[in-house]
């Protein structure tokens, strides 16, 4: 959904996912909505199939907790973002719902705000801001939203 929404205001969007099934469903949804400025690529967070400095903004939405190596994934984001470009991360705040590892393949049970800030800063981004998004009462999952700018 976020890919399609981003494509409404961006000149071109690269959608990268490890799952051919996910990419196929997203491509079909984009076709139904007549969105044509998305380039679909199969790849991993830790090895993004895009050239160095090729994007203005990298968005990792609900993906980092699936990465085997979140630090490597954020280093890849830095690699593909042009100097002065931005990173936007939406991911789970640390939680105790261990069932997600078996059922959903989560590698990490979210991140604290401090952990996410440190990961993004270490990857080579500056002016990092991490905030907690609104959450529903009783929902064990809260989302962190973080931004940073690639150092020139």
XYZ file of C-alpha atoms in Angstrom:
152
model
C 0.000 0.000 0.000
C 2.752 2.428 0.908
C 4.501 1.800 -2.415
C 1.382 2.711 -4.354
C 0.728 5.783 -2.220
C 4.345 6.931 -2.659
C 3.990 6.484 -6.429
C 1.172 9.053 -6.440
C 3.646 11.843 -5.594
C 6.991 10.471 -6.774
C 8.345 10.468 -10.308
C 9.507 6.850 -9.931
C 9.321 4.295 -7.128
C 11.395 1.138 -6.771
C 9.565 -1.596 -4.873
C 11.897 -4.259 -3.499
C 10.771 -7.404 -1.701
C 12.209 -10.892 -1.233
C 8.866 -12.524 -1.998
C 7.767 -12.998 -5.604
C 4.229 -13.556 -4.282
C 4.171 -10.235 -2.435
C 5.540 -8.425 -5.487
C 2.930 -10.105 -7.710
C 0.033 -9.077 -5.466
C 1.370 -5.519 -5.195
C 1.879 -5.304 -8.961
C -1.725 -6.442 -9.512
C -3.012 -3.843 -7.044
C -1.000 -1.120 -8.789
C -2.416 -2.204 -12.151
C -5.986 -2.033 -10.774
C -5.272 1.499 -9.559
C -3.560 2.386 -12.879
C -0.273 3.267 -11.184
C 2.525 2.826 -13.721
C 5.615 4.509 -12.258
C 6.752 1.607 -10.054
C 9.734 -0.594 -10.907
C 9.370 -4.001 -9.247
C 12.521 -5.798 -8.062
C 13.100 -8.950 -6.103
C 15.851 -8.595 -3.534
C 16.944 -8.684 0.084
C 17.225 -5.823 2.560
C 20.868 -6.668 3.080
C 21.587 -6.601 -0.674
C 19.275 -4.160 -2.448
C 19.332 -4.471 -6.256
C 19.797 -0.738 -6.875
C 22.833 1.366 -7.793
C 24.756 3.491 -5.305
C 23.135 6.883 -4.693
C 20.213 6.068 -6.997
C 17.290 7.224 -4.818
C 16.304 10.394 -3.011
C 14.403 8.565 -0.263
C 14.653 5.002 1.038
C 11.612 3.719 2.913
C 11.766 0.596 5.040
C 8.227 -0.078 6.188
C 7.684 -2.975 8.589
C 10.754 -4.671 7.130
C 13.673 -4.169 9.495
C 12.390 -6.655 12.087
C 12.517 -9.308 9.321
C 16.174 -8.603 8.472
C 18.781 -11.099 9.589
C 21.187 -8.174 10.026
C 19.391 -4.834 10.584
C 22.706 -2.926 10.653
C 23.606 -4.315 7.220
C 20.124 -3.480 5.906
C 20.490 0.138 7.027
C 23.992 0.312 5.521
C 22.398 -0.783 2.233
C 19.821 1.978 2.590
C 22.653 4.456 3.023
C 24.400 3.065 -0.049
C 21.397 3.547 -2.337
C 20.414 6.998 -1.007
C 22.109 9.968 -2.658
C 24.178 12.245 -0.387
C 21.730 14.534 1.391
C 18.882 12.072 0.712
C 16.545 10.745 3.365
C 15.711 7.512 5.117
C 12.274 6.732 6.531
C 11.824 3.678 8.753
C 8.522 2.440 10.105
C 9.014 -0.580 12.323
C 7.831 -2.277 15.470
C 8.743 -1.021 18.893
C 10.240 -3.728 21.115
C 7.574 -6.167 22.344
C 7.227 -9.594 23.993
C 5.063 -11.351 21.373
C 7.455 -14.236 20.651
C 4.855 -16.114 18.546
C 5.629 -13.775 15.617
C 9.003 -15.422 15.133
C 7.485 -18.808 14.252
C 4.270 -17.632 12.635
C 5.510 -14.562 10.714
C 9.243 -15.156 10.440
C 10.221 -12.105 12.469
C 13.927 -12.096 13.266
C 13.623 -9.357 15.899
C 10.948 -8.508 18.445
C 11.066 -4.877 17.414
C 13.487 -2.210 18.571
C 13.620 0.375 21.316
C 13.779 3.970 20.130
C 17.388 4.148 21.340
C 18.348 0.939 19.485
C 16.791 2.168 16.245
C 18.432 5.576 16.567
C 21.831 3.943 17.148
C 21.413 1.599 14.163
C 20.482 4.460 11.837
C 23.259 6.732 13.098
C 25.879 3.987 12.827
C 24.745 3.326 9.246
C 25.819 6.859 8.289
C 22.715 9.001 8.706
C 22.547 12.232 10.671
C 19.775 14.342 12.168
C 18.077 11.111 13.212
C 14.657 11.437 14.827
C 12.688 8.500 16.253
C 9.102 8.788 17.482
C 6.398 6.362 18.565
C 3.258 6.440 16.424
C -0.234 6.302 17.850
C -1.414 2.855 18.853
C -4.721 1.214 19.648
C -5.498 0.471 23.280
C -4.719 -3.143 24.089
C -2.672 -3.697 20.915
C 0.700 -5.218 21.869
C 2.338 -3.698 18.813
C 3.387 -0.070 18.571
C 5.160 1.392 15.558
C 8.260 3.552 15.644
C 8.793 6.059 12.853
C 12.330 7.244 12.265
C 14.026 9.545 9.789
C 17.589 10.450 8.996
C 19.586 12.261 6.333
C 22.537 10.690 4.549
C 25.712 12.525 5.380
C 27.193 14.256 2.310
